[in-house]
Coordinates of C-alpha atoms and ligand atoms in Angstrom, one line a residue:
M1 CA -0.1 0.1 0.0
S2 CA 1.3 3.5 -0.7
V3 CA 2.2 5.9 2.0
T4 CA -0.7 8.2 1.2
Q5 CA -4.1 7.1 0.4
K6 CA -5.0 7.7 -3.2
T7 CA -8.6 8.8 -3.7
V8 CA -10.1 8.9 -7.0
V9 CA -13.3 11.1 -7.4
V10 CA -15.3 10.5 -10.7
G11 CA -17.6 13.4 -11.5
A12 CA -16.6 17.1 -11.0
G13 CA -20.0 18.4 -10.3
P14 CA -20.6 20.3 -7.1
V15 CA -20.6 17.2 -4.9
G16 CA -17.7 15.5 -6.6
S17 CA -15.5 18.6 -6.5
L18 CA -16.5 19.1 -2.5
A19 CA -15.5 15.6 -2.1
A20 CA -12.2 16.0 -3.7
L21 CA -11.7 19.1 -1.5
F22 CA -12.3 17.4 1.8
A23 CA -10.1 14.4 0.7
A24 CA -7.3 16.6 -0.3
Q25 CA -7.6 18.6 2.9
R26 CA -6.9 15.2 4.7
G27 CA -3.6 14.9 2.6
H28 CA -5.0 12.2 0.2
E29 CA -3.5 11.8 -3.3
V30 CA -6.7 13.3 -5.3
E31 CA -7.5 12.4 -8.8
V32 CA -10.7 13.8 -10.3
Y33 CA -11.9 12.4 -13.6
E34 CA -14.8 14.2 -15.4
L35 CA -16.6 13.2 -18.5
R36 CA -17.2 16.4 -19.8
P37 CA -14.6 19.5 -20.9
D38 CA -13.8 21.8 -18.1
L39 CA -16.7 24.1 -17.7
R40 CA -14.5 26.9 -17.0
N41 CA -13.8 26.9 -20.8
P42 CA -15.9 29.6 -22.5
G43 CA -19.0 27.8 -24.2
T44 CA -18.9 24.7 -22.1
I45 CA -22.5 23.9 -20.8
P46 CA -23.0 21.7 -17.8
L47 CA -25.1 18.3 -18.5
N48 CA -28.7 18.8 -18.7
F49 CA -28.6 22.6 -18.1
T50 CA -28.3 26.0 -19.8
K51 CA -25.4 28.0 -18.6
S52 CA -27.5 30.2 -16.4
I53 CA -29.1 27.7 -14.0
N54 CA -29.8 28.8 -10.5
L55 CA -30.3 26.5 -7.6
A56 CA -31.3 27.3 -4.1
I57 CA -28.5 26.4 -1.6
S58 CA -29.4 26.4 2.0
E59 CA -27.9 25.3 5.5
R60 CA -26.8 21.8 4.5
G61 CA -24.9 22.9 1.6
I62 CA -23.6 25.9 3.3
N63 CA -22.5 23.8 6.4
A64 CA -20.8 21.3 4.1
M65 CA -18.6 24.0 2.6
R66 CA -18.0 25.5 6.2
S67 CA -16.8 22.2 7.3
A68 CA -14.4 21.8 4.3
G69 CA -11.6 23.2 6.3
H70 CA -10.6 25.8 3.3
P71 CA -10.3 29.3 5.0
S72 CA -12.0 31.4 2.1
L73 CA -14.2 28.7 0.1
L74 CA -17.6 29.8 1.8
K75 CA -16.9 33.3 1.3
T76 CA -16.0 33.0 -2.3
V77 CA -18.9 30.8 -2.8
M78 CA -21.5 33.0 -1.3
T79 CA -20.4 36.3 -3.0
G80 CA -23.0 37.0 -5.3
T81 CA -25.7 34.7 -4.0
I82 CA -29.2 36.3 -3.5
P83 CA -31.2 35.7 -0.2
M84 CA -34.7 34.5 -0.7
R85 CA -36.7 35.0 2.3
G86 CA -39.8 33.1 1.3
R87 CA -42.1 32.1 -1.5
M88 CA -44.0 34.6 -3.6
I89 CA -47.4 33.0 -4.7
H90 CA -48.6 34.6 -7.9
G91 CA -52.3 34.4 -9.1
K92 CA -55.4 35.9 -10.3
S93 CA -58.4 36.9 -8.2
P94 CA -62.0 36.0 -9.2
L95 CA -62.5 39.7 -10.2
G96 CA -59.5 39.1 -12.7
D97 CA -56.9 41.1 -10.8
L98 CA -53.5 39.9 -10.6
Y99 CA -52.0 39.4 -7.0
E100 CA -48.8 38.5 -5.3
H101 CA -49.0 36.8 -1.8
A102 CA -45.6 36.4 0.0
Q103 CA -45.2 33.5 2.5
D104 CA -41.9 34.0 4.5
Y105 CA -40.0 31.1 5.6
D106 CA -39.7 32.6 9.1
A107 CA -42.8 33.9 11.0
K108 CA -40.7 35.5 13.7
G109 CA -39.7 38.1 11.3
R110 CA -35.9 37.0 11.6
I111 CA -33.7 36.8 8.6
K112 CA -34.0 33.2 7.6
A113 CA -33.3 32.6 3.8
I114 CA -32.2 30.2 1.3
Y115 CA -29.8 31.6 -1.2
A116 CA -30.1 31.6 -5.0
I117 CA -26.7 30.6 -6.2
D118 CA -25.3 30.1 -10.1
R119 CA -24.6 26.4 -10.3
S120 CA -21.8 26.8 -12.8
G121 CA -20.3 29.8 -10.8
L122 CA -20.2 27.5 -7.6
N123 CA -18.8 24.5 -9.8
E124 CA -15.9 27.0 -11.0
K125 CA -14.9 28.2 -7.8
L126 CA -14.8 24.8 -6.3
L127 CA -12.5 23.6 -9.2
N128 CA -10.3 26.7 -9.0
V129 CA -9.7 25.8 -5.2
L130 CA -9.0 22.1 -6.4
D131 CA -6.4 23.5 -9.0
S132 CA -4.6 25.4 -6.5
M133 CA -3.9 22.4 -4.3
P134 CA -0.5 20.2 -5.0
N135 CA -2.4 16.9 -4.4
V136 CA -5.1 17.2 -6.7
K137 CA -5.1 16.3 -10.5
L138 CA -8.2 17.1 -12.4
F139 CA -8.7 15.2 -15.8
F140 CA -11.4 16.3 -18.0
N141 CA -13.1 14.6 -20.8
H142 CA -12.4 11.2 -19.1
K143 CA -15.3 8.8 -18.9
L144 CA -15.2 6.1 -16.5
T145 CA -16.2 2.9 -18.3
G146 CA -15.2 0.3 -15.9
A147 CA -14.2 -0.5 -12.2
D148 CA -13.0 -3.6 -10.3
F149 CA -13.6 -2.9 -6.6
R150 CA -11.7 -6.1 -5.5
A151 CA -8.6 -5.2 -7.7
R152 CA -8.9 -1.6 -7.1
R153 CA -8.3 -0.8 -10.6
A154 CA -10.4 1.4 -13.1
W155 CA -10.8 2.0 -16.8
F156 CA -11.5 5.5 -18.7
E157 CA -11.9 6.5 -22.3
A158 CA -9.8 9.4 -22.5
R159 CA -11.9 11.7 -24.9
D160 CA -9.3 14.8 -25.3
V161 CA -7.3 15.5 -28.1
D162 CA -5.0 12.7 -27.7
V163 CA -6.7 9.7 -29.5
S164 CA -5.3 6.1 -30.3
P165 CA -4.1 5.1 -33.7
N166 CA -7.4 3.7 -34.6
G167 CA -9.1 7.0 -34.1
R168 CA -11.0 5.7 -31.1
P169 CA -10.6 7.4 -27.8
R170 CA -7.6 6.1 -25.9
E171 CA -8.3 4.0 -22.8
I172 CA -6.2 4.5 -19.6
E173 CA -6.1 2.1 -16.4
I174 CA -5.8 3.6 -13.0
S175 CA -5.5 2.2 -9.5
F176 CA -7.0 3.6 -6.4
D177 CA -7.4 2.9 -2.6
L178 CA -10.9 4.5 -2.6
M179 CA -13.0 5.6 -5.4
I180 CA -15.8 8.3 -4.6
G181 CA -18.6 8.0 -7.3
A182 CA -20.4 11.5 -7.5
D183 CA -21.0 11.1 -11.3
G184 CA -24.7 12.0 -11.0
A185 CA -28.2 10.3 -11.7
H186 CA -26.9 7.9 -14.2
S187 CA -23.8 6.9 -12.3
A188 CA -21.5 4.7 -14.1
V189 CA -19.9 4.0 -10.5
R190 CA -23.1 2.8 -9.1
Y191 CA -23.4 0.5 -12.1
H192 CA -20.2 -1.3 -11.6
M193 CA -20.4 -1.4 -7.8
M194 CA -23.5 -3.4 -8.2
K195 CA -21.7 -6.1 -9.5
F196 CA -19.7 -6.3 -6.5
T197 CA -22.2 -5.6 -3.7
R198 CA -25.9 -6.7 -3.0
M199 CA -27.3 -3.2 -3.7
D200 CA -31.1 -2.4 -3.5
Y201 CA -32.1 -0.2 -6.3
Q202 CA -35.2 1.7 -7.3
Q203 CA -35.9 4.3 -9.7
E204 CA -39.1 6.2 -11.0
Y205 CA -39.7 8.9 -13.6
I206 CA -42.4 11.2 -12.6
D207 CA -44.9 12.2 -15.4
T208 CA -43.4 15.6 -15.4
L209 CA -40.9 17.3 -17.7
W210 CA -39.2 20.5 -17.3
C211 CA -37.8 23.4 -19.6
E212 CA -36.1 26.4 -18.6
F213 CA -36.9 30.2 -19.5
R214 CA -35.4 33.6 -18.4
I215 CA -37.0 36.5 -17.2
E216 CA -34.7 39.3 -18.2
P217 CA -33.5 42.3 -16.2
Q218 CA -35.3 45.5 -16.1
E219 CA -34.4 47.8 -19.0
A220 CA -31.3 50.0 -17.8
L221 CA -33.3 53.1 -18.2
S222 CA -36.4 52.1 -16.4
H223 CA -34.2 51.1 -13.2
G224 CA -36.2 52.3 -10.1
E225 CA -34.7 55.0 -7.9
N226 CA -32.8 52.5 -5.9
G227 CA -31.5 51.0 -9.0
A228 CA -33.6 48.2 -8.8
K229 CA -32.8 45.8 -11.8
F230 CA -35.5 43.0 -11.0
Q231 CA -38.9 42.9 -12.6
I232 CA -40.2 41.4 -9.5
S233 CA -39.2 40.9 -5.9
Q234 CA -35.4 39.7 -5.7
N235 CA -35.8 38.1 -2.3
H236 CA -38.6 35.6 -3.0
L237 CA -38.8 32.3 -4.8
H238 CA -41.5 33.0 -7.2
I239 CA -44.2 30.4 -7.9
W240 CA -47.3 30.3 -10.2
P241 CA -49.1 27.4 -8.9
G242 CA -51.2 25.5 -11.5
R243 CA -52.6 22.5 -9.4
D244 CA -51.3 19.8 -12.1
F245 CA -48.2 22.0 -13.3
M246 CA -46.3 25.0 -12.1
F247 CA -43.8 27.8 -13.1
I248 CA -41.1 28.9 -10.8
A249 CA -38.5 31.9 -10.9
I250 CA -35.3 32.2 -9.1
P251 CA -33.2 35.4 -9.2
S252 CA -29.8 35.8 -10.6
E253 CA -27.2 38.5 -9.8
D254 CA -27.5 40.3 -13.2
G255 CA -31.2 41.0 -12.5
S256 CA -32.7 38.2 -14.6
F257 CA -34.4 35.1 -13.1
T258 CA -34.0 31.4 -14.1
S259 CA -37.6 30.2 -14.6
T260 CA -38.7 26.6 -15.0
L261 CA -42.1 25.2 -16.4
F262 CA -42.9 21.9 -14.8
L263 CA -45.7 20.2 -16.9
P264 CA -46.9 16.6 -17.4
S265 CA -45.6 15.0 -20.6
K266 CA -49.1 14.9 -22.4
Q267 CA -49.2 18.6 -21.9
F268 CA -45.8 19.1 -23.2
A269 CA -46.3 17.1 -26.1
E270 CA -49.5 19.2 -27.0
L271 CA -47.6 22.3 -26.8
E272 CA -44.8 20.7 -28.7
N273 CA -47.2 20.4 -31.6
N274 CA -48.3 23.8 -31.3
P275 CA -45.9 26.0 -29.7
A276 CA -47.8 29.0 -30.9
Q277 CA -50.6 28.2 -28.1
L278 CA -47.8 28.7 -25.4
P279 CA -48.5 32.6 -24.6
S280 CA -52.4 31.7 -24.2
F281 CA -51.6 28.8 -22.2
F282 CA -49.3 30.7 -19.8
D283 CA -52.1 33.6 -19.8
Q284 CA -54.6 31.2 -18.8
N285 CA -52.4 29.2 -16.1
F286 CA -49.8 31.6 -15.0
P287 CA -51.2 35.0 -14.9
G288 CA -48.8 37.9 -15.4
V289 CA -45.9 36.0 -16.7
T290 CA -46.3 37.4 -20.3
D291 CA -45.7 40.8 -18.8
L292 CA -42.3 39.6 -17.9
I293 CA -41.5 37.4 -20.8
P294 CA -42.2 38.4 -24.3
R295 CA -44.4 36.2 -26.1
E296 CA -41.8 35.5 -28.8
S297 CA -39.1 34.9 -26.1
L298 CA -41.5 32.3 -24.4
I299 CA -42.0 30.5 -27.6
S300 CA -38.4 30.4 -28.7
S301 CA -37.2 29.5 -25.3
F302 CA -39.5 26.5 -25.3
Q303 CA -38.4 25.5 -28.6
S304 CA -34.6 25.7 -28.1
N305 CA -34.2 24.6 -24.6
P306 CA -34.2 20.8 -23.8
H307 CA -37.5 19.2 -22.2
L308 CA -36.0 17.1 -19.6
P309 CA -37.5 14.3 -17.3
L310 CA -37.1 14.1 -13.7
I311 CA -36.0 11.0 -11.9
S312 CA -36.2 9.8 -8.3
L313 CA -34.0 7.0 -7.4
K314 CA -33.2 5.2 -4.2
C315 CA -30.6 2.6 -3.5
R316 CA -28.6 0.9 -0.7
P317 CA -26.1 0.2 0.5
Y318 CA -23.9 3.0 -0.7
H319 CA -20.5 1.4 -0.5
Y320 CA -18.5 -1.8 -1.5
S321 CA -16.1 -3.0 1.3
S322 CA -13.4 -0.6 1.7
S323 CA -12.7 0.5 -1.8
G324 CA -15.9 2.4 -3.3
V325 CA -18.5 4.8 -2.1
I326 CA -21.3 6.9 -3.9
V327 CA -22.5 10.2 -3.0
G328 CA -25.0 12.8 -4.2
D329 CA -27.3 12.1 -7.2
A330 CA -25.5 9.0 -7.8
A331 CA -26.7 7.7 -4.7
H332 CA -30.2 9.3 -4.3
A333 CA -31.2 11.7 -7.2
M334 CA -34.4 13.3 -6.3
V335 CA -37.1 15.6 -7.7
P336 CA -36.1 19.2 -7.5
F337 CA -39.2 20.4 -5.4
Y338 CA -37.6 20.6 -2.0
G339 CA -34.3 22.3 -3.4
Q340 CA -32.4 19.7 -1.5
G341 CA -30.6 17.6 -4.4
M342 CA -27.3 19.4 -4.1
N343 CA -27.7 20.3 -0.4
A344 CA -28.2 16.7 0.4
G345 CA -25.3 15.4 -1.8
M346 CA -22.9 18.4 -0.1
E347 CA -24.2 17.1 3.3
D348 CA -23.2 13.5 2.0
V349 CA -19.6 14.6 1.8
R350 CA -19.7 16.3 5.3
I351 CA -21.0 13.3 7.0
L352 CA -18.8 10.7 5.1
F353 CA -15.9 12.5 6.0
S354 CA -16.8 13.1 9.6
I355 CA -17.1 9.3 9.8
F356 CA -13.6 8.6 8.1
D357 CA -12.4 11.3 10.9
K358 CA -13.9 9.4 13.8
H359 CA -12.6 6.2 12.6
N360 CA -9.1 7.7 12.1
E361 CA -9.3 9.1 15.7
M362 CA -10.0 5.9 17.2
L363 CA -7.1 4.3 15.2
E364 CA -4.9 6.9 16.4
N365 CA -5.8 6.6 20.1
S366 CA -5.1 3.0 19.8
N367 CA -1.5 3.6 17.8
S368 CA -0.1 6.6 19.7
L369 CA 3.1 5.8 17.5
V370 CA 1.9 7.1 14.3
E371 CA 3.1 10.7 13.3
G372 CA 2.3 13.0 10.4
H373 CA -1.1 11.3 10.9
K374 CA -3.1 13.4 8.5
S375 CA -1.5 11.8 5.5
S376 CA -1.2 8.2 6.8
P377 CA -3.9 6.2 4.9
M378 CA -6.6 4.5 7.0
S379 CA -6.3 0.7 7.2
M380 CA -8.6 -1.1 4.9
S381 CA -10.5 -2.6 7.8
S382 CA -11.0 0.8 9.3
R383 CA -12.2 2.2 6.1
A384 CA -14.5 -0.6 5.2
E385 CA -16.2 -0.2 8.7
A386 CA -16.4 3.6 8.2
L387 CA -18.1 3.2 4.9
A388 CA -20.5 0.7 6.1
E389 CA -21.3 3.2 9.1
Y390 CA -22.0 5.6 6.4
S391 CA -24.4 3.5 4.3
D392 CA -26.4 2.7 7.6
I393 CA -26.7 6.2 8.8
R394 CA -27.2 7.9 5.4
A395 CA -29.7 5.5 3.6
P396 CA -32.6 6.3 5.8
D397 CA -32.2 10.2 5.7
A398 CA -31.6 10.0 1.8
Y399 CA -35.0 7.9 1.5
A400 CA -36.7 10.4 3.6
I401 CA -35.8 13.5 1.5
N402 CA -36.5 11.8 -1.7
E403 CA -40.0 11.2 -0.3
L404 CA -40.3 14.7 1.0
A405 CA -39.2 16.0 -2.5
L406 CA -41.9 14.2 -4.0
Q407 CA -44.7 15.2 -1.6
N408 CA -43.5 18.8 -2.0
Y409 CA -44.3 19.0 -5.5
V410 CA -47.9 18.7 -4.5
E411 CA -47.6 21.3 -2.0
M412 CA -45.8 23.9 -4.3
R413 CA -48.3 23.5 -7.3
S414 CA -51.4 23.0 -5.5
S415 CA -51.6 23.0 -1.4
V416 CA -50.3 26.6 -1.2
L417 CA -53.7 27.7 -2.4
S418 CA -55.7 25.3 -0.1
M419 CA -57.1 26.7 3.3
R420 CA -56.3 23.4 4.9
Y421 CA -52.5 24.2 4.2
R422 CA -52.9 27.8 5.0
L423 CA -54.5 26.8 8.4
R424 CA -51.8 24.2 9.2
K425 CA -49.0 26.9 8.2
F426 CA -50.9 29.5 10.4
L427 CA -51.0 27.1 13.6
E428 CA -47.6 25.9 13.0
E429 CA -46.2 29.5 12.9
F430 CA -48.5 30.5 15.9
M431 CA -46.9 27.8 17.9
S432 CA -43.3 28.5 16.9
V433 CA -43.8 32.2 17.7
N434 CA -45.8 31.9 20.8
F435 CA -44.3 28.7 22.4
P436 CA -40.6 28.6 21.4
N437 CA -39.7 26.6 24.4
F438 CA -41.6 23.5 23.0
G439 CA -39.2 23.9 19.9
W440 CA -42.0 24.0 17.7
Q441 CA -40.9 24.5 13.8
T442 CA -42.4 23.8 10.4
K443 CA -41.1 20.7 8.3
Y444 CA -39.7 23.1 5.8
S445 CA -37.8 25.0 8.3
R446 CA -36.1 22.0 9.7
V447 CA -35.3 20.7 6.2
S448 CA -34.0 24.0 5.0
F449 CA -32.3 25.8 8.0
S450 CA -31.2 22.8 10.2
N451 CA -28.8 20.1 9.8
Q452 CA -31.1 17.5 11.5
G453 CA -31.5 13.9 9.9
Y454 CA -34.0 14.2 7.2
S455 CA -35.7 10.8 8.6
D456 CA -35.7 12.5 12.1
I457 CA -37.6 15.5 10.6
V458 CA -40.0 13.4 9.3
R459 CA -40.8 11.6 12.4
Q460 CA -40.9 14.9 14.7
S461 CA -43.2 16.7 12.1
D462 CA -45.6 13.6 12.0
H463 CA -45.8 13.8 15.6
Q464 CA -46.1 17.6 15.5
G465 CA -48.9 17.2 12.9
R466 CA -50.8 14.8 15.4
I467 CA -50.7 17.0 18.3
L468 CA -51.6 20.1 16.1
M469 CA -54.9 18.2 14.9
R470 CA -55.9 17.0 18.5
V471 CA -55.4 20.7 19.8
F472 CA -57.3 21.9 17.0
A473 CA -60.2 19.2 17.4
A474 CA -60.4 20.0 21.0
C475 CA -60.6 23.8 20.1
I476 CA -63.6 23.2 17.9
T477 CA -65.3 20.2 20.1
G478 CA -64.8 22.1 23.4
P479 CA -67.3 24.8 22.8
V480 CA -69.6 22.9 20.9
A481 CA -69.9 20.2 23.6
T482 CA -70.1 22.9 26.4
A483 CA -73.1 24.4 24.4
F484 CA -74.6 21.2 24.0
L485 CA -74.5 20.6 27.7
I486 CA -75.9 23.8 28.7
F487 CA -78.7 23.6 25.9
G488 CA -79.4 19.9 27.1
Y489 CA -79.7 20.9 30.8
R490 CA -82.4 23.8 30.1
Y491 CA -84.4 21.6 27.7
R492 CA -83.5 18.1 28.9
K493 CA -87.1 17.2 29.4
P494 CA -88.3 18.1 25.7
L495 CA -84.9 16.7 24.6
L496 CA -85.4 13.4 26.3
S497 CA -89.1 13.0 24.9
T498 CA -87.9 14.0 21.3
A499 CA -85.1 11.2 21.6
A500 CA -87.7 9.0 23.3
G501 CA -90.2 9.6 20.3
I502 CA -87.6 9.1 17.4
L503 CA -86.6 5.8 19.3
G504 CA -90.2 4.7 19.4
L505 CA -90.3 4.5 23.1
N506 CA -93.4 6.9 24.0
Ligands
LIG1 P1 -24.2 16.0 -11.2 O1 -24.4 17.7 -11.1 O2 -25.1 15.4 -11.9 O3 -22.7 15.9 -11.6 C1 -22.2 14.7 -12.0 C2 -21.0 14.8 -12.7 O4 -20.5 13.4 -13.1 C3 -21.3 15.6 -14.1 O5 -20.2 16.6 -14.3 C4 -21.0 14.5 -15.2 O6 -20.4 14.9 -16.3 C5 -20.0 13.5 -14.5 N1 -20.0 12.1 -14.8 C6 -21.2 11.5 -15.3 N2 -20.9 10.4 -15.9 C7 -19.3 10.1 -15.8 C8 -18.8 9.2 -16.1 N3 -19.1 7.9 -16.5 N4 -17.4 9.4 -15.8 C9 -16.9 10.5 -15.5 N5 -17.5 11.7 -15.1 C10 -19.1 11.3 -15.3 N6 -30.5 21.0 -5.8 C11 -30.4 21.8 -4.8 O7 -29.9 21.8 -3.8 N7 -31.3 23.0 -4.8 C12 -32.0 23.5 -6.0 O8 -32.6 24.5 -5.9 C13 -32.0 22.5 -7.0 N8 -33.1 22.8 -8.1 C14 -32.8 22.0 -9.2 C15 -33.4 22.1 -10.3 C16 -33.5 21.3 -11.4 C17 -34.6 21.6 -12.5 C18 -33.0 20.3 -11.3 C19 -33.1 19.1 -12.5 C20 -32.1 19.9 -10.2 C21 -32.3 20.8 -9.3 N9 -31.4 20.4 -8.0 C22 -31.3 21.2 -7.1 C23 -30.5 19.2 -8.1 C24 -29.0 19.5 -8.2 O9 -29.0 19.9 -9.5 C25 -28.4 18.0 -8.1 O10 -28.7 17.3 -7.0 C26 -27.0 18.3 -8.2 O11 -26.5 18.9 -9.4 C27 -26.2 16.9 -8.0 O12 -24.8 17.0 -7.9 P2 -23.8 15.9 -8.3 O13 -22.5 16.4 -8.3 O14 -24.3 14.7 -7.4 O15 -24.2 15.3 -9.8

């Protein structure tokens, strides 16, 4: 075994890049292999996205970067992000007036926000940090084609300029101590790992496709007095709910909004056959959007941007022995409706390395002779134990957020409009403001603003929901029962004789 642990990361998306940084900070010899060209080169577009895509980053992603041990990473990454302190629901009243209804995330009026972040910008900043580290090598245009987790060897197709004499991409073979698969939903690492471990695997495509649009910044001349460059509030995640579909918009630093249409495949097909219908479809279902996006731009974006599917996948375990582990979308791609996919992936990395650190510490406590411990490789058996612990701890949480993300689609496109949803939100906020000592918080708040395990949140929130319904039922039934008793006492004779009559006892 080499003196330094060789960690190979497959996939240089946000999760793989962060994993490489965590490994490099621990002195590993790190190699990162990425299928696509370096996205820092002009004109390179990340897989499945237009260049501009904005995501919501929240506490879990932020905390993972905070824990990366790099002095300026978090500050660099958060520069240029835009806080979104709640949802802005758009609609039309029965009288035909357009309205906006803000639903802030924090009822207590504190600054609690998720942040709009440019995905490519985040990725670029992480790659720049990796580039500056002497123990990290980045290989772009390298596609993983095979891996043997017993022999610890892997094969890549090198698709850069250097092709083999027969004109095909050249194949390279490498060795590794640990391979971290962060190669997204269609992970090749997962596929090869499945041949070595008894992995349960389940995937589902929901019947919804998505397509990106763009709300342009205000015209320079019409900037407000404060220089406002956003056409709608910059500090909200905008939602046009449509019951079976929805349109959302997330702000960007330049004053534009990345907007996304989520629509069942059948309706997508109808509009594909007749794109001229698109503006009237929007007018009917997403009131006000055609004031923000010119009709021609709506049609051209719909025609030029891809119409992509949404996959939700669960699997377990995430590792094989001491040599392989999958993180991020490779392990638990989810539908994007809780804004947690990347956040959960980054959290995977923080948790994985905290478990490695714990096992390393145990090893060092039992071997006080080891010096320069940061670069000494873990023994294979401790790494195997750490990976098994990771799979055990992480799978229930990943399953939970997968389910929550599916449920939140219904909430975003439909429940936000319902009385029942608003009543529960009102009661939960009332409890969290007036009875803070009970630790009452909404599910959304726990998911987005804490680092509590997702499965724990589901349990706690179900429990809260039951209490709330009992309290609510008591509030309703209490006065009714009291009125019945008072009324019944005053009029008990007539009531009794009426009841006897009904029962045929008179
Ligand atoms: P990816 O970003 O998919 O990166 C995987 C990398 O691996 C890619 O660079 C790919 O080229 C590379 N690769 C693939 N195969 C190979 C191979 N064989 N060899 C080498 N390299 C390979 N998440 C949030 O947290 N907040 C949001 O607001 C949010 N919004 C979203 C909106 C939409 C419409 C969608 C679709 C997703 C959204 N997500 C959001 C989810 C988020 O985009 C993903 O969870 C995140 O990108 C996962 O990161 P990753 O690094 O695990 O995988």
